[in-house]
mmCIF file of C-alpha atoms and ligand atoms in Angstrom:
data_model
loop_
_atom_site.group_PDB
_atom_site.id
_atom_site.type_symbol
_atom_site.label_atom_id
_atom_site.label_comp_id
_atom_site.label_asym_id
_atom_site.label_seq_id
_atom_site.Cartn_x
_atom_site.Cartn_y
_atom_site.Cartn_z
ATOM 1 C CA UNK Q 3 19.739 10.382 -6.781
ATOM 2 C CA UNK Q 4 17.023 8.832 -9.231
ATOM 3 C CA UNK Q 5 14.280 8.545 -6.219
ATOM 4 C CA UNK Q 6 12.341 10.870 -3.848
ATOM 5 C CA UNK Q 7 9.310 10.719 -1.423
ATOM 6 C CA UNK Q 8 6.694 9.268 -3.630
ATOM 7 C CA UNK Q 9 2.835 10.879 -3.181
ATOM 8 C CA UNK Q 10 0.809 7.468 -4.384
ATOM 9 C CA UNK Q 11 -2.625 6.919 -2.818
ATOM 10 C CA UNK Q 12 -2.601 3.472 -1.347
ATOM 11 C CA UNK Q 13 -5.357 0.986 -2.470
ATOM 12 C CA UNK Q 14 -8.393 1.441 -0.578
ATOM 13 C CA UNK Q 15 -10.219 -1.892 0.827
ATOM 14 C CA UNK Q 16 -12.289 -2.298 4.032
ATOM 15 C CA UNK Q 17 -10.618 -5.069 4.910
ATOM 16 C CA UNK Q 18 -9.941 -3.531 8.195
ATOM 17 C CA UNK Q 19 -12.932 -1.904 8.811
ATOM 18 C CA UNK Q 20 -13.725 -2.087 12.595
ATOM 19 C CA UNK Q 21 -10.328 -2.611 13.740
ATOM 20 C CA UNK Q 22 -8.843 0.322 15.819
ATOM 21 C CA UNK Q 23 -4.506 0.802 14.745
ATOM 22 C CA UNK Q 24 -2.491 2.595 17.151
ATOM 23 C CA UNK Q 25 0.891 3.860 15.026
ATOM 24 C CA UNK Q 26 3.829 5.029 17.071
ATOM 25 C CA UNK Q 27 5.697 7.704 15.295
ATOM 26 C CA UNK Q 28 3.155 9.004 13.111
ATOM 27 C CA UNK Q 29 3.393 12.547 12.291
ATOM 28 C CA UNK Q 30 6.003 11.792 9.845
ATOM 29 C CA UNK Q 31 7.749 9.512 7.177
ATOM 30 C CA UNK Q 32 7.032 5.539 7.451
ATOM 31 C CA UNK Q 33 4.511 5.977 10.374
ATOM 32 C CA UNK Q 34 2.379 8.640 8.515
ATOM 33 C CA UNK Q 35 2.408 6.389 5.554
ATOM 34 C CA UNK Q 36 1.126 3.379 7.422
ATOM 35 C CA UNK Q 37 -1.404 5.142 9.274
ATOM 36 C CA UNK Q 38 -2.653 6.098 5.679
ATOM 37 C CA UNK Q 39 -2.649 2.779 4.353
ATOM 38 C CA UNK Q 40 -4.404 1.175 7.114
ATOM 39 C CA UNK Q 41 -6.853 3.956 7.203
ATOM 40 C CA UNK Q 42 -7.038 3.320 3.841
ATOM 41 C CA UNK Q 43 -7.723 -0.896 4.559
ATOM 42 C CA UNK Q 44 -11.201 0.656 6.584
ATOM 43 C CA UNK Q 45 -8.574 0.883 10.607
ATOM 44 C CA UNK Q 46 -9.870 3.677 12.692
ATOM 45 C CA UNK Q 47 -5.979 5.164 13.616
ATOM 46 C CA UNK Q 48 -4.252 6.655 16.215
ATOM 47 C CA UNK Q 49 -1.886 9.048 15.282
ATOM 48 C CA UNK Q 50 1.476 9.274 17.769
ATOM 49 C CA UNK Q 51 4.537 11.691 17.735
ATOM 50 C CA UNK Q 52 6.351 15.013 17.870
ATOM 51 C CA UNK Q 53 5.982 17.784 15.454
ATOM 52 C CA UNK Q 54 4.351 20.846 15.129
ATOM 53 C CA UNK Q 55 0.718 21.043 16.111
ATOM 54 C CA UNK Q 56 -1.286 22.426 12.865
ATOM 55 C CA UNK Q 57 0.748 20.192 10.636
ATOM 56 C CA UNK Q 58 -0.305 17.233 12.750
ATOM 57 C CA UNK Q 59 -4.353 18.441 13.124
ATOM 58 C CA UNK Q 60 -3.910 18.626 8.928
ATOM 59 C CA UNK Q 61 -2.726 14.855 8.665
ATOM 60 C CA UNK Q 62 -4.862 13.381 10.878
ATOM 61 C CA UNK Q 63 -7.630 15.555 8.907
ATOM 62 C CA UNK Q 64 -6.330 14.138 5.215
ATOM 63 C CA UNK Q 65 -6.596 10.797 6.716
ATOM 64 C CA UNK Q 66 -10.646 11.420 8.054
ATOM 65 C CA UNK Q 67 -10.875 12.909 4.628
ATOM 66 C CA UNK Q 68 -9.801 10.015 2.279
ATOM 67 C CA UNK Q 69 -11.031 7.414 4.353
ATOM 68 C CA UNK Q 70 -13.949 6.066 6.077
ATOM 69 C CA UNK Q 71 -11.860 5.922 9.442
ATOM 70 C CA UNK Q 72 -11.789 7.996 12.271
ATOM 71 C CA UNK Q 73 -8.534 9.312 13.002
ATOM 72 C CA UNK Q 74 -7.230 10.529 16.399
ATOM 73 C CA UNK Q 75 -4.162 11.976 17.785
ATOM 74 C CA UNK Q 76 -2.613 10.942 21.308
ATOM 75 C CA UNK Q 77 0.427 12.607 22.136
ATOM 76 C CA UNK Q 78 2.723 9.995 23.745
ATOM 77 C CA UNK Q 79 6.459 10.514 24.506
ATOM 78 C CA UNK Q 80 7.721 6.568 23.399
ATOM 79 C CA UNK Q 81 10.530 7.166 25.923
ATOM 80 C CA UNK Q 82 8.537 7.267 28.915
ATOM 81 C CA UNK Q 83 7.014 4.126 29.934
ATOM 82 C CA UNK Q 84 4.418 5.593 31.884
ATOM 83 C CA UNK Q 85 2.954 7.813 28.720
ATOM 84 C CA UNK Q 86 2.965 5.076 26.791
ATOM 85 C CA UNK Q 87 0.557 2.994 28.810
ATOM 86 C CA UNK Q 88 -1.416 6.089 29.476
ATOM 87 C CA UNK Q 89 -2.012 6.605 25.686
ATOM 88 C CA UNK Q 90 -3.156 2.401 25.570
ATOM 89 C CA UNK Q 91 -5.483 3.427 28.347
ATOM 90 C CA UNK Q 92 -7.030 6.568 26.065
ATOM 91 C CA UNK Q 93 -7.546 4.785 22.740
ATOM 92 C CA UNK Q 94 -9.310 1.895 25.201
ATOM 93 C CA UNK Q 95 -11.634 4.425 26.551
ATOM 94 C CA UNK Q 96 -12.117 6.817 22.989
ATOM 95 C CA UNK Q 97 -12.103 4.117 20.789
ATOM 96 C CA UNK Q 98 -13.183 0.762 22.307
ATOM 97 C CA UNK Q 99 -10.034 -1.999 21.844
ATOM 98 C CA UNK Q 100 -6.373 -1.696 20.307
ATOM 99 C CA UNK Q 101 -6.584 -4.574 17.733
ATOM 100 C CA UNK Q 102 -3.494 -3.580 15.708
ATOM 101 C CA UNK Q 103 -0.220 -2.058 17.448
ATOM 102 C CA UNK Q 104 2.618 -0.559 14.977
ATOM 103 C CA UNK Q 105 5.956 0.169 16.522
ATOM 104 C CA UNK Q 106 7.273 2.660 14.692
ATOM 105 C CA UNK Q 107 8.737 5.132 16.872
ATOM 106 C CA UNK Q 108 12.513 5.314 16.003
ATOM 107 C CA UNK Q 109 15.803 8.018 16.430
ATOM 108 C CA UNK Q 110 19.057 7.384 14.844
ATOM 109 C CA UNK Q 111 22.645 8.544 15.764
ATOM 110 C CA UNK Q 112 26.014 7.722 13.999
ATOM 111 C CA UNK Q 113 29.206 7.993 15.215
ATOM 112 C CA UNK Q 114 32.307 5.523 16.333
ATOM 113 C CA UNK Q 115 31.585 3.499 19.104
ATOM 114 C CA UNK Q 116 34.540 5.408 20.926
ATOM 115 C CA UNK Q 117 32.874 8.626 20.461
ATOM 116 C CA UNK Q 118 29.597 7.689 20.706
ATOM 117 C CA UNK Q 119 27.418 9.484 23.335
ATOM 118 C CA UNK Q 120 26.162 8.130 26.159
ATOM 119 C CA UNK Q 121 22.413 10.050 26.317
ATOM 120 C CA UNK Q 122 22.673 8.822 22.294
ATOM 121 C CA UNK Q 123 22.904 5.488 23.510
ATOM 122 C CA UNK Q 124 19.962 5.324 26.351
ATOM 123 C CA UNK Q 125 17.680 7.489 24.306
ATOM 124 C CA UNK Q 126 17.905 5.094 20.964
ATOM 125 C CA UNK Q 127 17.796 2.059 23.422
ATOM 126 C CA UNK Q 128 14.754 3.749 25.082
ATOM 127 C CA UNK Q 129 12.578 4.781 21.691
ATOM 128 C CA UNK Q 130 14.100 1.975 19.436
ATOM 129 C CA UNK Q 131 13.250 -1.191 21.846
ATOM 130 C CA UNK Q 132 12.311 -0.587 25.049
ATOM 131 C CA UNK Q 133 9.445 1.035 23.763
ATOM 132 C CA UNK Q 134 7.829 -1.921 21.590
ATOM 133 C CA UNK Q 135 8.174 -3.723 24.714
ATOM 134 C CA UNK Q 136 6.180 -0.942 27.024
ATOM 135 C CA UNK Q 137 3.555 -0.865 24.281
ATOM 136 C CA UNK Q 138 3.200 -4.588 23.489
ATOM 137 C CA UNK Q 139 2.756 -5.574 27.283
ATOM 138 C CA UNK Q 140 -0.049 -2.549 27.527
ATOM 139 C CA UNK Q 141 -1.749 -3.728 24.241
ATOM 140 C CA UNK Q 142 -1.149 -8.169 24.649
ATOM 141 C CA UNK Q 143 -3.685 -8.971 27.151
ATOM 142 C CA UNK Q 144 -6.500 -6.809 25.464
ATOM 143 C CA UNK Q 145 -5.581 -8.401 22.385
ATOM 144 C CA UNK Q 146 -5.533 -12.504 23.582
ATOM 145 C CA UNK Q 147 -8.415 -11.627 25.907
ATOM 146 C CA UNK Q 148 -10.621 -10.846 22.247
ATOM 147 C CA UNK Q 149 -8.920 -13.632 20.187
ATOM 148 C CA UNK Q 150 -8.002 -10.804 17.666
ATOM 149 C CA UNK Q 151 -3.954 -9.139 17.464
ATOM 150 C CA UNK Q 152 -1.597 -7.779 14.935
ATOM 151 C CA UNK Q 153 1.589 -6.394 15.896
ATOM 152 C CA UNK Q 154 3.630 -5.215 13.526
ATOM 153 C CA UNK Q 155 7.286 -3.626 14.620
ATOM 154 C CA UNK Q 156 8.791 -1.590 12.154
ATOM 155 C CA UNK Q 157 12.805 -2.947 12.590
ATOM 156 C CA UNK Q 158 15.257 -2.273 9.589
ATOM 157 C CA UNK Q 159 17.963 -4.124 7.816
ATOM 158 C CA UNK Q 160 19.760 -3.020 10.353
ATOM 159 C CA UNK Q 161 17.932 -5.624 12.798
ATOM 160 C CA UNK Q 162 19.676 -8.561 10.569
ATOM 161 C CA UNK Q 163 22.966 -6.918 9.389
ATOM 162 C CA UNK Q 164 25.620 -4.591 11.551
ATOM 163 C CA UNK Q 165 26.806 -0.999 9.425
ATOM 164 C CA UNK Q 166 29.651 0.450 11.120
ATOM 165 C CA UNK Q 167 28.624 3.799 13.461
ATOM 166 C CA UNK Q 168 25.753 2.776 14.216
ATOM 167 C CA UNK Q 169 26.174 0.640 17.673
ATOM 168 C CA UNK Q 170 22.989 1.797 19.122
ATOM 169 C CA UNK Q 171 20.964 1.484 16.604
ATOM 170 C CA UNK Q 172 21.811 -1.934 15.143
ATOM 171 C CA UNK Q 173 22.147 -3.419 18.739
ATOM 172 C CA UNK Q 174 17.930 -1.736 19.451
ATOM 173 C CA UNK Q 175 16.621 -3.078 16.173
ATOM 174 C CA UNK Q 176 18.375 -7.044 16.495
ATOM 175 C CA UNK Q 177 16.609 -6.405 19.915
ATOM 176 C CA UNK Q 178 13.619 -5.681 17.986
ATOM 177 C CA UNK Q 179 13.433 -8.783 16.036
ATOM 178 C CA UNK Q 180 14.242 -11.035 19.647
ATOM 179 C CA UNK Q 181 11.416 -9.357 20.848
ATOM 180 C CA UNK Q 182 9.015 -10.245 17.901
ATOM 181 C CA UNK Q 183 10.008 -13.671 18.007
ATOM 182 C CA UNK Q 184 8.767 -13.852 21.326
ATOM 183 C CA UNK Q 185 5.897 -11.885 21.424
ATOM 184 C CA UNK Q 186 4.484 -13.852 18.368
ATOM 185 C CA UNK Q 187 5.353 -17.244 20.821
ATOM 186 C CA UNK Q 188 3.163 -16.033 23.394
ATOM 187 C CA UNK Q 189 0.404 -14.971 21.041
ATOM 188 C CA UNK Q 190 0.344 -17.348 18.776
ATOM 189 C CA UNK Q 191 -2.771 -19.844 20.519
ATOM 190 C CA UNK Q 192 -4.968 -16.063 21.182
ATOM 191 C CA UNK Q 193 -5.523 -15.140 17.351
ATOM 192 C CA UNK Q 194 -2.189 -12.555 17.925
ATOM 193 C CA UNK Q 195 0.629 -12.104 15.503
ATOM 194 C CA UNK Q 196 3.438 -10.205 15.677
ATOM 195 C CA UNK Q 197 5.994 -9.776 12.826
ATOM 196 C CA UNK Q 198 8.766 -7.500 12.201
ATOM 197 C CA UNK Q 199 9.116 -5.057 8.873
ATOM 198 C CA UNK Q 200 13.204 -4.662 8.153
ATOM 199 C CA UNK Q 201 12.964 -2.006 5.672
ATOM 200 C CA UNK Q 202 16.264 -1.133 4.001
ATOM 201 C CA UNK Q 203 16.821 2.783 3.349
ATOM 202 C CA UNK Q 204 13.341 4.490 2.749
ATOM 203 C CA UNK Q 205 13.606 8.121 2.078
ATOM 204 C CA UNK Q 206 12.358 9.942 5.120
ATOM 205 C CA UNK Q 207 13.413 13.175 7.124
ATOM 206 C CA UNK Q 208 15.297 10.335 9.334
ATOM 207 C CA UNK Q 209 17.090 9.506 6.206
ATOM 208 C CA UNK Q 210 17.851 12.515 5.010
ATOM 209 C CA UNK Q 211 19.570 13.658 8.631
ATOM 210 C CA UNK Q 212 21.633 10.944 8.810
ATOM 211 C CA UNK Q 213 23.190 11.960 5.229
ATOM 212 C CA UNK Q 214 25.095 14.709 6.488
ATOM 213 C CA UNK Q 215 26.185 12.572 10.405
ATOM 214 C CA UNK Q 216 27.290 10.075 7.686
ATOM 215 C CA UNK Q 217 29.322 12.631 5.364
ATOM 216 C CA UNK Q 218 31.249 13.867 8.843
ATOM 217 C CA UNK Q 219 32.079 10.171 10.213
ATOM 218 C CA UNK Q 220 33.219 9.276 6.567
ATOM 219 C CA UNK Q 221 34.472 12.611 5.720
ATOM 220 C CA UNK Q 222 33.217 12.132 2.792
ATOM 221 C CA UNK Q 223 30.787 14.442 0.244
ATOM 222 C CA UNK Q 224 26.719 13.984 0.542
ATOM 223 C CA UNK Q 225 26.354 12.832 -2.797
ATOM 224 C CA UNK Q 226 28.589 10.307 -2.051
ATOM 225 C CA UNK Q 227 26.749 9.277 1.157
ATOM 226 C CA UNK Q 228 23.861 9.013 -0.982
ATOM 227 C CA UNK Q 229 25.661 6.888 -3.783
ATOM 228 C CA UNK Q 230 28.318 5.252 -2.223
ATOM 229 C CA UNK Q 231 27.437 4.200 1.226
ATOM 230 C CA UNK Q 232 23.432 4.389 1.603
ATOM 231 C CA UNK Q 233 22.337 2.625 -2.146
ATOM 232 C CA UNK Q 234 25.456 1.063 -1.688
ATOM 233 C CA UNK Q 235 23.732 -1.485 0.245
ATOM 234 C CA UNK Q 236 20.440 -2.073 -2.028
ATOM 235 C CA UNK Q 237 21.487 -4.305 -4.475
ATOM 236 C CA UNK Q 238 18.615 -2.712 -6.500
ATOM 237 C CA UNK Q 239 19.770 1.006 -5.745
ATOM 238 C CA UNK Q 240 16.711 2.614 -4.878
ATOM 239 C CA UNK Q 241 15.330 4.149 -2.115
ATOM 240 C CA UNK Q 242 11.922 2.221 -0.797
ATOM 241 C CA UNK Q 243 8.673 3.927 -0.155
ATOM 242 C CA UNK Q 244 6.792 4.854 2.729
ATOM 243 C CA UNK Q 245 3.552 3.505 0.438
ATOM 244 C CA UNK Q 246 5.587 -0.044 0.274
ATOM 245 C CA UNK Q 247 6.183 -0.346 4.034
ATOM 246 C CA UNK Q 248 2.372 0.648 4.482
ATOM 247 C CA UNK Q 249 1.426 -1.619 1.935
ATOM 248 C CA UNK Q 250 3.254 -4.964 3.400
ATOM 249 C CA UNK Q 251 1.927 -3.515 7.167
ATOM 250 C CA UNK Q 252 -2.080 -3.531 6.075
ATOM 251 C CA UNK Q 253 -1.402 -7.408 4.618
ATOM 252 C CA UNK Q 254 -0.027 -8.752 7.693
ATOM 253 C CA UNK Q 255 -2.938 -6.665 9.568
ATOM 254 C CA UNK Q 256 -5.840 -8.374 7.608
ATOM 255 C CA UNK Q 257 -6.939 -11.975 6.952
ATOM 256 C CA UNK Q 258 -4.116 -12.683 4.648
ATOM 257 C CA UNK Q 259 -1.744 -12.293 7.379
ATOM 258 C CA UNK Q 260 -3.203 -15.260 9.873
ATOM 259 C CA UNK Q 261 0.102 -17.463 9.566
ATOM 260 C CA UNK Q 262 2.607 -14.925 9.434
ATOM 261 C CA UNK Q 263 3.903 -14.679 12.696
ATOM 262 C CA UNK Q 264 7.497 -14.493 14.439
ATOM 263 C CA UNK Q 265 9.126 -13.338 10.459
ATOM 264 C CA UNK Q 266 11.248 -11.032 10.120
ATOM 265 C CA UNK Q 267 10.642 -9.851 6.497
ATOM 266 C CA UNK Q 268 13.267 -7.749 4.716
ATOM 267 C CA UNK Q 269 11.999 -4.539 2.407
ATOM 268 C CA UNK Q 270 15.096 -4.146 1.125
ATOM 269 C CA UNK Q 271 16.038 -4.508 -2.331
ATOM 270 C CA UNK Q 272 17.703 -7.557 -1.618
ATOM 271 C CA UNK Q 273 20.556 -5.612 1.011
ATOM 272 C CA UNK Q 274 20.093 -8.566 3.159
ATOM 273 C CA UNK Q 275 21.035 -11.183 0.679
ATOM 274 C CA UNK Q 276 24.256 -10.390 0.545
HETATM 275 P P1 NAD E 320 11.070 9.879 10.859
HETATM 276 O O1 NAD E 320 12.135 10.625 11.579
HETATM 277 O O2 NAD E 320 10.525 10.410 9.571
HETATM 278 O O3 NAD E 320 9.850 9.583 11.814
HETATM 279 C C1 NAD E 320 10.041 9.174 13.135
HETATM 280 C C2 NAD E 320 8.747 9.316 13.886
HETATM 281 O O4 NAD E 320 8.972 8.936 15.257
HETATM 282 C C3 NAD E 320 8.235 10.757 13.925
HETATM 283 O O5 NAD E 320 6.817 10.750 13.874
HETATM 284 C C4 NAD E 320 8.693 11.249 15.301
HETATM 285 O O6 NAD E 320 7.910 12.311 15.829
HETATM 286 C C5 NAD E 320 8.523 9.987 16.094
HETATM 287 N N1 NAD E 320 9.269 9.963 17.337
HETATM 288 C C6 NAD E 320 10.596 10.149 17.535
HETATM 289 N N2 NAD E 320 10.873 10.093 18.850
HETATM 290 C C7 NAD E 320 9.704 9.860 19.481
HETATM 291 C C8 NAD E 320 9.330 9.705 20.845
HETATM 292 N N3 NAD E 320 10.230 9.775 21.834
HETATM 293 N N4 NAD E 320 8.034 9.498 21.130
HETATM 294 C C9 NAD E 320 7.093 9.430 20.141
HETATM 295 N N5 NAD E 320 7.396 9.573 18.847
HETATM 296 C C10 NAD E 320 8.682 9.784 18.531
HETATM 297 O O7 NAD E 320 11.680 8.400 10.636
HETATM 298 P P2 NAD E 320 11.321 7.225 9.625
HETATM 299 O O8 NAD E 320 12.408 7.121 8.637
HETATM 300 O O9 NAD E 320 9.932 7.326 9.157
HETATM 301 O O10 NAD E 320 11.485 5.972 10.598
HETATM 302 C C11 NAD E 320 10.402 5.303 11.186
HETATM 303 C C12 NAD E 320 10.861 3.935 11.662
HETATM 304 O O11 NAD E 320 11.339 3.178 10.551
HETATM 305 C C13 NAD E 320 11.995 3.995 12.685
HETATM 306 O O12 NAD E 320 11.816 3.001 13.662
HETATM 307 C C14 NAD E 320 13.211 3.665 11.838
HETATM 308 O O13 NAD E 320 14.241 3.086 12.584
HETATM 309 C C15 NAD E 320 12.622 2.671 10.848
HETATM 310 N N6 NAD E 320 13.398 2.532 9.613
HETATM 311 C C16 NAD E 320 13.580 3.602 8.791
HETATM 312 C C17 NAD E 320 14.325 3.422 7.632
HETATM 313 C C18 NAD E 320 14.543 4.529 6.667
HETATM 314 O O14 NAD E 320 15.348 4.363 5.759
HETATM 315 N N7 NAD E 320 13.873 5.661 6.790
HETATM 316 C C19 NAD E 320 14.864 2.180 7.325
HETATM 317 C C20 NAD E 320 14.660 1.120 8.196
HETATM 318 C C21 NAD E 320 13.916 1.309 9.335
#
């Protein structure tokens, strides 16, 4: 493996400044990153996810730290349609408007089809999709109502091309994309966009569980997860960054980003021009 988590800063800008950023799945790997960089871009940001307590206070700290944001944390299971609408309701009252919605939130599982648990199934369907729905029909009317939106939904390679054992997965993130074609329809006369980011493997704790479900269903060796089936895929054979996804996410969010709507824009080392 030539490639790990990377620690860059991103650019700073205030090209954002005013604009209030909730980011689903947060605490950790591609969300965390793109909280950062839009924090970074001048977003006040609303940390969302599980994980332990003090390790969450201390990112959402780093972020007030570095930037000239405010950052708060709203604990929001993205399974439960109900918490997600009460955590749109919060940031309205704390912070004024939602102006930028990131669907982030994502689980994995891999296995066979055959074998391939049911709760597995619902719970990916629930987090992966269902839940960029909840949170774009709580967030739409705000946004069309004040001629400003961006909605950015964090989908994956794996919302443009199938990889065996992972039914749920692949079927939640082409769901995704559907969704974002639609939602940047119904926007797209109220100032809203809505695009979808198809990263292909980034190296995050979601990555690096999958390595060892992927070495069992193969029976194959890690390293060879790593070399042969993951970077397999990446023409380019390297992991991307949680600082490229964040990157890509605060240029859609800002000026730049007016007549980008409906794509679908692969981060991928060119996996999905095969
Ligand atoms: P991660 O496991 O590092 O982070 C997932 C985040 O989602 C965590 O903050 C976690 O607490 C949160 N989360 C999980 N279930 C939740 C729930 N029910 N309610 C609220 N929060 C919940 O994963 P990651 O690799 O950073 O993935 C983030 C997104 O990027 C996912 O949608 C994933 O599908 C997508 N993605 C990742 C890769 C990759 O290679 N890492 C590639 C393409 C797409």
């Amino acid at each position: 493996m030539n490639q790990v988590m990377t620690t860059t800063r991103p650019a700073t800008s205030a090209a954002l400044a005013g604009r209030n950023a909730i980011i689903t799945g947060s605490t950790s790997g591609i969300g965390l990153g793109i909280a950062q960089a839009l924090a970074a871009h001048g977003a006040n940001v609303v940390l969302n996810g599980f994980g332990d307590a003090a390790e969450i206070e201390k990112a959402r700290a780093a972020i007030e730290r570095q930037s000239d944001a405010a950052a708060i944390y709203v604990k929001a299971d993205m399974s439960k349609p109900d918490e997600i609408a009460n955590m749109v309701e919060e940031v309205d009252r704390r912070l004024g408007s939602v102006d930028i919605l990131v669907s982030n939130a994502g689980i994995q599982h891999v296995a066979p089809i055959e074998e391939f648990p049911i709760e597995k199934w619902n719970a990916i369907l629930a987090i992966n999709l269902s839940a960029v729905f909840h949170a774009t029909r709580a967030v739409l009317g705000g946004m069309k109502s004040r001629g400003f939106g961006r909605i950015v939904n964090i989908a994956s390679a794996h919302g443009l091309v199938g990889s065996p054992f992972k039914s749920a997965y692949v079927a939640a993130k082409h769901g995704v994309i559907g969704l974002t074609k639609v939602t940047a329809l119904e926007g797209a006369e109220k100032g809203v966009t809505c695009n979808a980011i198809c990263p292909g493997y980034v190296w995050t704790p979601l990555v690096e569980k999958q390595i060892d479900e992927q070495a069992r269903s193969h029976g194959i060796k890690r390293e060879d997860v790593i070399r042969n089936v993951l970077l397999a895929q990446q023409p380019n054979r390297a992991f991307a960054t949680v600082e490229e996804v964040g990157a890509l996410t605060a240029f859609l969010c800002g000026e730049g980003g007016r007549s980008i709507t409906g794509a679908a824009l692969p981060l991928d080392g060119g996996w999905t021009a095969h």
